[in-house]
Amino acid sequence: DDFKTPLYFYLVLPMVKIFGLNTFAVRLPSAILGALQVVLLYLILRLVIEREEKDSKLKMMPLVASIVLAISPWHLHFSRGGWEVNASAFFLMACLYLCLLALKKPFLFVGAGIMAVLSMYTYHSMRLVMPLVLLGFVIFYFKKLFATIKASPKSFIASIIIATALVTPLVFQMLSKEGQSRFTGVSVFSDEGPLWQALEWRRQHDSASLYVKAVHNQYLSYALRFAKNYASHFSFRFLFVTGDEIARSKVPGFGQAYIVQFPLFFLGLFLLLGQKSKWSKLFLFWLLVSPIPAALTFQSPHALRAHNMTIPLAVVIGFGFVSLINLFKNKFLRNSLAFSLILIQSMYSIFYFHAYFVHYPKELAYAWQYGFEDIARYVQAHYTEYDKIIITDRYDQPYVLMAFYLKYPPQKLQSQMVMTPRDKFGFSTLRKFDKFEFKNIIYTEDSKSPNTLIIASMDEGVDDKKVVEVIRDPAGNPMYKLVSTKP
């Protein structure tokens, strides 16, 4: 009941048909679209620089920015998993590219409108970011856009009609009670902390004057919380040192970008602010609006919800690199500096890949609910031996992983599922289906259930004498104990 956006699911379907129901099939669309984003960024920057820049010094800018995106920890991380947000970023970039092309080929406005709608059907945050980026395009390219529409109004009107027709079902869903439940559950307003803080500050005053009410009220408190959340996405710590606090969204020891890129980001941002070109203003605007959806939630900074920020971030860093190199007129010095920067970046990239492929799976296996493929394999082999199978929900919602790895028929699952009551955020989860039950393991009680397989995490005490299997993480550490209550 979290009303996930549907488009990525449909992208996965043909992959499952071809490769079967496995992690490769689920992740493949994201990997393909992540790679295509690198290509799209190159095409977008080459187009705008050829049109707007007379300075040949920026000719390398599209290639450099694309490489920065290609090796970005933020971009790579979310391209390698089955995340909808990565697919939505592709559709956003495709929309922007078609909008820029449509300034000379108006019929492409129709394609741009379709891409815009597809992005909003792919991830929740894009329902806010996509219109804002389009607003930036309209503002900064208004003269050219107006002239194009005036010369060829039919294509633009057709794009508006088609996009409106396609987005209408989404609008009705968003306005419904069910559609709003998603935002209600994760929004900053679901956290009562700012409200109670305002009330406590009021209590510390001797009187409840108009001044006190104006200074200490829930509206101002929530506005300050939003501002704090928003600013956290631009913090040095988040971007270049530690990254997201959520273990599944980062590699330990790395920020969302490489720390070596901080000087280039700072220089690029400073110089871009002085640029008069339309493209530079558009990407700066994109950088500013990209964290807004994440700032509206109670978890900030949030690498997943602010993921599209990685694209303008790569542009800023790429511009910083090109601008720094161009400061030197001497060709030898310029080439030496470029070689040195590339060498340093290559070293950091090697460190990142080493950490990602070697250490990350061993240090944070729990964050990915590692072990359930092995659990499902054991359960499948011994399914008929037990009347009941109790599985710990210590790590997130394991029912979906069991259904996935067991390839359990969806029609059976939907007819058998028993849901928990909704929590304070409006969410519920699946508690039972078939002979499976998902709960916190209380061994003294659960062990009384006859002919039962109990699957417990390591911090849930069980009788080690009755353990029939131990599931270990990639580092060899035990993660789950499988206990049988059979005599």
Short mmCIF file of C-alpha atoms in Angstrom, two decimals:
data_model
loop_
_atom_site.label_atom_id
_atom_site.label_comp_id
_atom_site.label_asym_id
_atom_site.label_seq_id
_atom_site.Cartn_x
_atom_site.Cartn_y
_atom_site.Cartn_z
CA ASP A 1 0.00 0.00 0.00
CA ASP A 2 2.77 2.49 -0.71
CA PHE A 3 1.41 3.10 -4.25
CA LYS A 4 4.66 2.76 -6.12
CA THR A 5 4.93 4.38 -9.52
CA PRO A 6 4.28 1.85 -12.33
CA LEU A 7 6.54 2.56 -15.28
CA TYR A 8 9.71 0.82 -14.12
CA PHE A 9 7.64 -2.30 -13.46
CA TYR A 10 6.56 -2.33 -17.12
CA LEU A 11 10.16 -1.82 -18.24
CA VAL A 12 11.17 -4.87 -16.22
CA LEU A 13 8.46 -7.16 -17.66
CA PRO A 14 10.12 -7.90 -21.04
CA MET A 15 13.45 -8.47 -19.26
CA VAL A 16 11.81 -11.05 -16.98
CA LYS A 17 10.23 -12.66 -20.04
CA ILE A 18 13.66 -12.99 -21.67
CA PHE A 19 15.95 -13.68 -18.70
CA GLY A 20 13.54 -15.05 -16.10
CA LEU A 21 12.60 -13.67 -12.68
CA ASN A 22 16.00 -12.78 -11.23
CA THR A 23 17.98 -9.79 -10.03
CA PHE A 24 19.74 -9.37 -13.39
CA ALA A 25 16.42 -8.90 -15.18
CA VAL A 26 15.15 -6.44 -12.59
CA ARG A 27 18.30 -4.33 -12.65
CA LEU A 28 18.96 -4.37 -16.39
CA PRO A 29 16.58 -1.51 -17.40
CA SER A 30 18.16 0.77 -14.81
CA ALA A 31 21.67 -0.10 -16.02
CA ILE A 32 20.74 0.58 -19.66
CA LEU A 33 19.03 3.88 -18.88
CA GLY A 34 21.89 4.92 -16.60
CA ALA A 35 24.35 4.41 -19.46
CA LEU A 36 22.08 6.32 -21.85
CA GLN A 37 22.03 9.26 -19.44
CA VAL A 38 25.75 9.69 -20.05
CA VAL A 39 25.08 9.83 -23.79
CA LEU A 40 22.18 12.24 -23.37
CA LEU A 41 24.22 14.62 -21.22
CA TYR A 42 26.88 14.73 -23.93
CA LEU A 43 24.28 15.42 -26.62
CA ILE A 44 22.52 18.11 -24.57
CA LEU A 45 25.73 19.97 -23.75
CA ARG A 46 27.10 19.70 -27.29
CA LEU A 47 23.85 21.10 -28.65
CA VAL A 48 23.62 24.09 -26.31
CA ILE A 49 27.32 24.95 -26.48
CA GLU A 50 27.36 24.84 -30.29
CA ARG A 51 24.30 27.11 -30.37
CA GLU A 52 25.15 29.55 -27.59
CA GLU A 53 28.94 29.61 -27.11
CA LYS A 54 31.34 31.24 -29.54
CA ASP A 55 34.32 30.41 -27.31
CA SER A 56 36.04 27.29 -28.63
CA LYS A 57 37.52 26.68 -25.17
CA LEU A 58 34.30 24.97 -24.13
CA LYS A 59 34.39 22.37 -26.90
CA MET A 60 35.66 19.76 -24.43
CA MET A 61 32.91 20.55 -21.93
CA PRO A 62 30.33 17.95 -23.15
CA LEU A 63 32.87 15.12 -23.08
CA VAL A 64 34.30 16.07 -19.68
CA ALA A 65 30.90 16.48 -17.99
CA SER A 66 29.74 13.15 -19.46
CA ILE A 67 32.82 11.37 -18.10
CA VAL A 68 32.22 12.96 -14.69
CA LEU A 69 28.68 11.58 -14.74
CA ALA A 70 29.87 8.16 -15.96
CA ILE A 71 32.25 7.71 -12.99
CA SER A 72 30.05 9.49 -10.42
CA PRO A 73 29.51 7.34 -7.29
CA TRP A 74 26.00 8.78 -7.02
CA HIS A 75 25.09 7.92 -10.60
CA LEU A 76 26.81 4.53 -10.68
CA HIS A 77 25.27 3.40 -7.41
CA PHE A 78 21.69 3.98 -8.49
CA SER A 79 22.28 2.74 -12.03
CA ARG A 80 23.34 -0.68 -10.76
CA GLY A 81 20.16 -1.39 -8.76
CA GLY A 82 16.52 -1.66 -9.74
CA TRP A 83 15.68 1.90 -8.71
CA GLU A 84 12.85 3.76 -10.40
CA VAL A 85 14.57 7.08 -9.70
CA ASN A 86 17.35 6.31 -12.17
CA ALA A 87 14.84 5.61 -14.95
CA SER A 88 12.95 8.82 -14.15
CA ALA A 89 16.16 10.84 -14.53
CA PHE A 90 16.60 9.39 -18.03
CA PHE A 91 13.12 10.53 -19.09
CA LEU A 92 13.79 13.97 -17.63
CA MET A 93 16.98 14.28 -19.68
CA ALA A 94 15.24 12.96 -22.80
CA CYS A 95 12.50 15.56 -22.33
CA LEU A 96 15.04 18.37 -22.00
CA TYR A 97 16.99 17.22 -25.06
CA LEU A 98 13.84 17.05 -27.19
CA CYS A 99 12.76 20.49 -25.94
CA LEU A 100 16.08 21.94 -27.07
CA LEU A 101 15.84 20.21 -30.45
CA ALA A 102 12.21 21.35 -30.81
CA LEU A 103 13.33 24.98 -30.86
CA LYS A 104 14.32 24.25 -34.48
CA LYS A 105 12.15 21.19 -35.13
CA PRO A 106 8.81 21.97 -33.44
CA PHE A 107 7.25 18.55 -34.08
CA LEU A 108 9.59 17.18 -31.38
CA PHE A 109 7.56 19.03 -28.71
CA VAL A 110 5.19 16.06 -28.82
CA GLY A 111 8.00 13.67 -27.90
CA ALA A 112 9.18 16.03 -25.17
CA GLY A 113 5.71 16.11 -23.66
CA ILE A 114 5.51 12.31 -23.66
CA MET A 115 8.94 12.03 -22.00
CA ALA A 116 7.88 14.53 -19.33
CA VAL A 117 4.79 12.48 -18.47
CA LEU A 118 6.74 9.21 -18.47
CA SER A 119 9.19 10.64 -15.93
CA MET A 120 6.30 11.46 -13.60
CA TYR A 121 4.93 7.92 -13.96
CA THR A 122 8.33 6.55 -12.98
CA TYR A 123 9.17 8.20 -9.62
CA HIS A 124 7.30 10.34 -7.09
CA SER A 125 9.92 13.11 -6.77
CA MET A 126 9.82 13.75 -10.50
CA ARG A 127 6.23 14.95 -10.21
CA LEU A 128 7.70 18.08 -8.68
CA VAL A 129 11.14 18.27 -10.30
CA MET A 130 9.95 17.71 -13.88
CA PRO A 131 7.56 20.72 -13.95
CA LEU A 132 10.19 22.89 -12.25
CA VAL A 133 12.90 22.01 -14.80
CA LEU A 134 10.42 22.69 -17.62
CA LEU A 135 9.61 26.01 -15.96
CA GLY A 136 13.33 26.83 -16.04
CA PHE A 137 13.48 25.93 -19.72
CA VAL A 138 10.52 28.22 -20.45
CA ILE A 139 12.05 31.09 -18.46
CA PHE A 140 15.55 30.95 -19.93
CA TYR A 141 14.56 30.09 -23.50
CA PHE A 142 11.40 32.16 -23.58
CA LYS A 143 12.25 34.26 -26.64
CA LYS A 144 13.23 31.30 -28.79
CA LEU A 145 10.34 29.24 -27.46
CA PHE A 146 7.83 31.99 -28.16
CA ALA A 147 9.18 32.49 -31.69
CA THR A 148 9.03 28.73 -32.37
CA ILE A 149 5.45 28.44 -31.08
CA LYS A 150 4.41 31.49 -33.09
CA ALA A 151 5.90 30.01 -36.27
CA SER A 152 4.53 26.50 -35.69
CA PRO A 153 1.71 26.51 -33.09
CA LYS A 154 0.16 23.16 -34.09
CA SER A 155 3.05 21.03 -32.82
CA PHE A 156 3.13 22.81 -29.45
CA ILE A 157 -0.65 22.63 -29.01
CA ALA A 158 -0.60 18.94 -29.95
CA SER A 159 2.09 18.29 -27.35
CA ILE A 160 0.04 20.04 -24.66
CA ILE A 161 -3.11 18.08 -25.53
CA ILE A 162 -1.32 14.70 -25.62
CA ALA A 163 0.65 15.36 -22.41
CA THR A 164 -2.49 16.55 -20.61
CA ALA A 165 -4.40 13.45 -21.67
CA LEU A 166 -1.59 11.19 -20.52
CA VAL A 167 -1.04 12.91 -17.18
CA THR A 168 -4.74 13.23 -16.25
CA PRO A 169 -5.02 9.75 -14.64
CA LEU A 170 -1.94 10.55 -12.57
CA VAL A 171 -3.44 13.84 -11.39
CA PHE A 172 -6.63 12.11 -10.24
CA GLN A 173 -4.57 9.46 -8.45
CA MET A 174 -2.44 12.10 -6.71
CA LEU A 175 -5.52 13.97 -5.51
CA SER A 176 -7.18 10.82 -4.17
CA LYS A 177 -6.91 9.70 -0.56
CA GLU A 178 -4.82 6.70 -1.61
CA GLY A 179 -2.49 8.82 -3.68
CA GLN A 180 -1.94 11.31 -0.89
CA SER A 181 -1.13 8.55 1.61
CA ARG A 182 2.35 8.17 0.12
CA PHE A 183 3.26 11.81 0.71
CA THR A 184 1.55 11.83 4.11
CA GLY A 185 3.67 8.91 5.24
CA VAL A 186 7.07 10.38 4.30
CA SER A 187 6.52 14.15 4.36
CA VAL A 188 8.24 16.48 6.80
CA PHE A 189 4.77 17.29 8.18
CA SER A 190 4.38 13.72 9.47
CA ASP A 191 7.15 14.53 11.96
CA GLU A 192 5.54 16.31 14.93
CA GLY A 193 8.92 17.51 16.21
CA PRO A 194 8.73 21.05 14.75
CA LEU A 195 5.19 21.48 16.11
CA TRP A 196 6.13 20.44 19.65
CA GLN A 197 9.27 22.56 19.47
CA ALA A 198 7.20 25.65 18.61
CA LEU A 199 4.81 24.93 21.49
CA GLU A 200 7.69 24.42 23.91
CA TRP A 201 9.29 27.72 22.91
CA ARG A 202 5.97 29.46 23.39
CA ARG A 203 5.70 27.97 26.87
CA GLN A 204 9.06 29.47 27.80
CA HIS A 205 7.62 32.99 27.37
CA ASP A 206 5.71 34.76 30.12
CA SER A 207 2.86 35.72 27.83
CA ALA A 208 1.31 34.48 24.59
CA SER A 209 1.56 37.83 22.80
CA LEU A 210 1.15 38.33 19.09
CA TYR A 211 4.93 38.65 18.82
CA VAL A 212 5.46 35.28 20.53
CA LYS A 213 2.90 33.61 18.26
CA ALA A 214 4.51 35.17 15.20
CA VAL A 215 7.98 33.96 16.19
CA HIS A 216 7.01 30.52 17.53
CA ASN A 217 4.43 28.79 15.36
CA GLN A 218 4.18 25.55 13.45
CA TYR A 219 4.32 27.22 10.04
CA LEU A 220 7.65 28.89 10.76
CA SER A 221 8.99 25.74 12.45
CA TYR A 222 8.18 23.56 9.46
CA ALA A 223 9.56 26.19 7.08
CA LEU A 224 12.84 26.19 9.02
CA ARG A 225 12.92 22.39 8.97
CA PHE A 226 12.42 22.46 5.19
CA ALA A 227 15.23 25.03 4.81
CA LYS A 228 17.53 22.88 6.95
CA ASN A 229 16.66 19.77 4.94
CA TYR A 230 17.21 21.62 1.68
CA ALA A 231 20.58 23.06 2.70
CA SER A 232 21.80 19.66 3.90
CA HIS A 233 21.91 18.44 0.28
CA PHE A 234 24.58 21.03 -0.49
CA SER A 235 26.70 20.29 2.58
CA PHE A 236 30.35 19.40 2.10
CA ARG A 237 29.87 16.33 4.30
CA PHE A 238 26.99 14.90 2.26
CA LEU A 239 28.40 15.65 -1.19
CA PHE A 240 32.07 14.85 -0.70
CA VAL A 241 32.76 13.04 2.59
CA THR A 242 30.19 10.59 3.98
CA GLY A 243 27.25 10.66 1.57
CA ASP A 244 23.79 9.46 2.57
CA GLU A 245 23.20 8.07 6.05
CA ILE A 246 21.14 5.21 4.61
CA ALA A 247 23.50 2.24 4.24
CA ARG A 248 21.87 0.99 1.04
CA SER A 249 22.42 4.34 -0.67
CA LYS A 250 26.16 4.80 -0.26
CA VAL A 251 29.58 3.17 -0.19
CA PRO A 252 31.40 3.63 3.14
CA GLY A 253 34.22 6.14 2.96
CA PHE A 254 32.81 8.07 -0.01
CA GLY A 255 30.46 10.97 -0.51
CA GLN A 256 27.98 11.34 -3.33
CA ALA A 257 30.90 12.74 -5.35
CA TYR A 258 34.66 12.30 -4.98
CA ILE A 259 36.30 14.60 -2.44
CA VAL A 260 38.97 15.43 -5.02
CA GLN A 261 36.22 17.04 -7.11
CA PHE A 262 35.31 19.61 -4.46
CA PRO A 263 37.72 22.33 -5.74
CA LEU A 264 36.39 21.79 -9.27
CA PHE A 265 32.79 21.99 -8.03
CA PHE A 266 33.50 25.19 -6.10
CA LEU A 267 35.32 26.78 -9.07
CA GLY A 268 32.69 25.62 -11.56
CA LEU A 269 29.83 26.93 -9.43
CA PHE A 270 31.55 30.29 -8.92
CA LEU A 271 32.26 30.73 -12.63
CA LEU A 272 28.86 29.49 -13.80
CA LEU A 273 27.20 32.15 -11.65
CA GLY A 274 28.92 34.74 -13.82
CA GLN A 275 27.91 33.14 -17.13
CA LYS A 276 25.22 34.79 -19.23
CA SER A 277 24.44 31.80 -21.42
CA LYS A 278 20.99 30.24 -21.23
CA TRP A 279 22.28 26.70 -20.74
CA SER A 280 24.38 27.64 -17.71
CA LYS A 281 21.39 29.33 -16.05
CA LEU A 282 19.20 26.30 -16.80
CA PHE A 283 21.62 23.83 -15.21
CA LEU A 284 22.14 26.06 -12.17
CA PHE A 285 18.37 26.30 -11.81
CA TRP A 286 18.14 22.51 -12.10
CA LEU A 287 20.78 22.14 -9.39
CA LEU A 288 18.78 24.42 -7.09
CA VAL A 289 15.40 22.71 -7.57
CA SER A 290 16.59 19.08 -7.56
CA PRO A 291 16.67 18.64 -3.74
CA ILE A 292 13.22 20.19 -3.13
CA PRO A 293 11.24 16.89 -3.08
CA ALA A 294 13.76 15.33 -0.69
CA ALA A 295 13.66 18.41 1.55
CA LEU A 296 9.89 17.98 1.88
CA THR A 297 10.40 14.61 3.59
CA PHE A 298 11.56 13.94 7.14
CA GLN A 299 14.72 12.08 5.99
CA SER A 300 17.35 14.54 4.78
CA PRO A 301 19.73 14.64 3.09
CA HIS A 302 18.36 11.83 0.95
CA ALA A 303 20.45 10.57 -1.99
CA LEU A 304 17.58 8.61 -3.53
CA ARG A 305 14.93 11.35 -3.60
CA ALA A 306 17.49 13.98 -4.71
CA HIS A 307 19.13 11.65 -7.23
CA ASN A 308 18.52 13.86 -10.29
CA MET A 309 20.87 16.37 -8.65
CA THR A 310 23.78 14.27 -9.87
CA ILE A 311 23.28 15.52 -13.46
CA PRO A 312 23.71 19.27 -12.89
CA LEU A 313 26.37 18.39 -10.32
CA ALA A 314 28.38 16.66 -13.06
CA VAL A 315 27.94 19.72 -15.30
CA VAL A 316 29.25 22.06 -12.60
CA ILE A 317 32.27 19.84 -11.90
CA GLY A 318 32.95 19.40 -15.61
CA PHE A 319 32.77 23.16 -16.16
CA GLY A 320 35.19 23.66 -13.25
CA PHE A 321 37.66 21.23 -14.83
CA VAL A 322 37.53 22.87 -18.28
CA SER A 323 37.71 26.39 -16.81
CA LEU A 324 40.73 25.52 -14.66
CA ILE A 325 42.60 24.06 -17.62
CA ASN A 326 41.78 27.11 -19.76
CA LEU A 327 43.33 29.44 -17.19
CA PHE A 328 46.74 28.43 -18.55
CA LYS A 329 47.69 29.67 -22.00
CA ASN A 330 50.86 27.62 -22.16
CA LYS A 331 50.00 24.34 -23.87
CA PHE A 332 52.54 22.31 -21.86
CA LEU A 333 51.25 23.62 -18.53
CA ARG A 334 47.67 23.11 -19.61
CA ASN A 335 48.28 19.51 -20.68
CA SER A 336 50.34 18.78 -17.56
CA LEU A 337 47.58 20.04 -15.30
CA ALA A 338 44.94 18.09 -17.19
CA PHE A 339 47.04 14.92 -16.98
CA SER A 340 47.61 15.42 -13.24
CA LEU A 341 43.92 15.94 -12.53
CA ILE A 342 42.96 12.90 -14.62
CA LEU A 343 45.59 10.80 -12.83
CA ILE A 344 44.33 11.86 -9.36
CA GLN A 345 40.73 11.25 -10.38
CA SER A 346 41.64 7.83 -11.77
CA MET A 347 43.24 6.87 -8.46
CA TYR A 348 40.14 7.91 -6.53
CA SER A 349 37.91 6.04 -8.97
CA ILE A 350 40.00 2.90 -8.49
CA PHE A 351 39.66 3.28 -4.71
CA TYR A 352 35.90 3.65 -5.14
CA PHE A 353 35.50 0.58 -7.32
CA HIS A 354 37.65 -1.42 -4.92
CA ALA A 355 35.47 -0.31 -2.00
CA TYR A 356 32.29 -0.96 -3.96
CA PHE A 357 33.07 -4.44 -5.26
CA VAL A 358 35.25 -5.78 -2.41
CA HIS A 359 34.36 -4.14 0.89
CA TYR A 360 30.82 -2.84 0.45
CA PRO A 361 29.18 -6.30 0.02
CA LYS A 362 30.98 -7.56 3.12
CA GLU A 363 30.42 -4.55 5.38
CA LEU A 364 26.79 -3.72 4.60
CA ALA A 365 25.23 -6.97 3.45
CA TYR A 366 22.37 -6.48 5.93
CA ALA A 367 21.35 -3.24 4.22
CA TRP A 368 20.52 -5.21 1.09
CA GLN A 369 18.69 -7.95 3.01
CA TYR A 370 21.40 -10.31 1.87
CA GLY A 371 20.79 -14.00 2.49
CA PHE A 372 17.19 -14.38 1.37
CA GLU A 373 18.16 -16.02 -1.90
CA ASP A 374 19.91 -18.72 0.13
CA ILE A 375 16.98 -18.88 2.56
CA ALA A 376 14.54 -19.32 -0.33
CA ARG A 377 16.72 -22.06 -1.81
CA TYR A 378 16.68 -23.98 1.49
CA VAL A 379 12.95 -23.41 2.00
CA GLN A 380 12.19 -24.63 -1.51
CA ALA A 381 14.16 -27.82 -0.91
CA HIS A 382 12.44 -28.54 2.44
CA TYR A 383 9.05 -26.92 1.85
CA THR A 384 6.98 -30.12 2.23
CA GLU A 385 8.67 -31.06 5.51
CA TYR A 386 7.06 -28.21 7.51
CA ASP A 387 3.53 -27.13 8.30
CA LYS A 388 4.60 -23.58 9.09
CA ILE A 389 7.56 -21.32 8.33
CA ILE A 390 8.19 -18.28 10.53
CA ILE A 391 10.62 -15.70 9.14
CA THR A 392 12.08 -12.73 10.99
CA ASP A 393 11.17 -9.25 9.80
CA ARG A 394 14.23 -7.83 11.55
CA TYR A 395 15.43 -6.41 8.23
CA ASP A 396 12.71 -4.51 6.40
CA GLN A 397 9.96 -6.50 4.62
CA PRO A 398 11.23 -10.01 3.74
CA TYR A 399 7.92 -11.30 2.36
CA VAL A 400 8.52 -9.68 -1.01
CA LEU A 401 11.97 -11.28 -1.27
CA MET A 402 10.61 -14.71 -0.44
CA ALA A 403 7.86 -14.32 -3.02
CA PHE A 404 10.47 -13.16 -5.55
CA TYR A 405 13.05 -15.89 -5.03
CA LEU A 406 10.41 -18.62 -4.68
CA LYS A 407 8.73 -17.30 -7.84
CA TYR A 408 5.46 -17.52 -5.94
CA PRO A 409 2.40 -17.06 -8.22
CA PRO A 410 1.07 -13.48 -7.76
CA GLN A 411 -2.56 -14.56 -8.04
CA LYS A 412 -2.07 -16.97 -5.11
CA LEU A 413 -0.20 -14.36 -3.09
CA GLN A 414 -2.92 -11.76 -3.57
CA SER A 415 -5.64 -14.18 -2.47
CA GLN A 416 -3.73 -15.38 0.60
CA MET A 417 -2.11 -12.23 1.97
CA VAL A 418 -2.86 -11.10 5.53
CA MET A 419 -1.89 -7.46 6.16
CA THR A 420 -0.89 -5.71 9.39
CA PRO A 421 -2.92 -2.72 10.68
CA ARG A 422 -1.76 0.62 9.29
CA ASP A 423 0.94 2.38 11.31
CA LYS A 424 0.97 6.07 12.22
CA PHE A 425 2.32 6.92 8.76
CA GLY A 426 -0.52 5.08 7.03
CA PHE A 427 1.52 2.08 5.89
CA SER A 428 0.82 -1.61 6.40
CA THR A 429 2.83 -4.68 5.43
CA LEU A 430 2.17 -8.31 4.68
CA ARG A 431 2.15 -10.57 7.74
CA LYS A 432 1.16 -13.97 6.30
CA PHE A 433 0.70 -15.91 3.08
CA ASP A 434 0.53 -19.62 2.45
CA LYS A 435 2.40 -21.32 5.32
CA PHE A 436 4.71 -18.31 5.81
CA GLU A 437 4.49 -15.85 8.70
CA PHE A 438 6.71 -12.77 9.02
CA LYS A 439 7.30 -11.33 12.49
CA ASN A 440 9.73 -10.55 15.25
CA ILE A 441 11.04 -13.90 16.49
CA ILE A 442 10.21 -14.66 20.12
CA TYR A 443 11.75 -18.10 20.40
CA THR A 444 10.21 -19.10 23.73
CA GLU A 445 6.79 -18.76 22.11
CA ASP A 446 7.52 -19.65 18.48
CA SER A 447 9.34 -22.85 19.42
CA LYS A 448 6.05 -24.21 20.81
CA SER A 449 4.66 -24.33 17.28
CA PRO A 450 5.04 -27.96 16.11
CA ASN A 451 6.68 -28.98 12.85
CA THR A 452 7.80 -25.40 12.16
CA LEU A 453 10.87 -23.90 10.52
CA ILE A 454 12.00 -20.73 12.32
CA ILE A 455 14.31 -18.35 10.47
CA ALA A 456 15.84 -15.89 12.94
CA SER A 457 18.44 -13.13 12.73
CA MET A 458 21.59 -13.47 14.79
CA ASP A 459 20.38 -11.06 17.49
CA GLU A 460 17.21 -13.10 18.08
CA GLY A 461 18.06 -15.85 20.58
CA VAL A 462 17.31 -19.46 19.56
CA ASP A 463 18.28 -22.95 20.70
CA ASP A 464 21.55 -23.60 18.86
CA LYS A 465 21.10 -27.36 19.30
CA LYS A 466 18.13 -27.25 16.93
CA VAL A 467 19.77 -25.14 14.21
CA VAL A 468 19.62 -26.98 10.87
CA GLU A 469 21.26 -24.35 8.66
CA VAL A 470 23.21 -21.10 9.03
CA ILE A 471 23.09 -18.41 6.33
CA ARG A 472 26.29 -16.36 6.11
CA ASP A 473 27.10 -13.00 4.53
CA PRO A 474 29.84 -12.49 1.89
CA ALA A 475 32.40 -11.96 4.68
CA GLY A 476 31.54 -15.35 6.18
CA ASN A 477 29.74 -13.95 9.20
CA PRO A 478 26.49 -15.69 10.23
CA MET A 479 23.36 -13.67 9.41
CA TYR A 480 20.45 -16.07 9.95
CA LYS A 481 19.87 -19.27 11.88
CA LEU A 482 17.32 -21.76 10.60
CA VAL A 483 15.77 -23.73 13.45
CA SER A 484 13.50 -26.77 13.21
CA THR A 485 10.91 -27.62 15.86
CA LYS A 486 10.47 -31.13 14.49
CA PRO A 487 11.16 -33.81 17.11
#
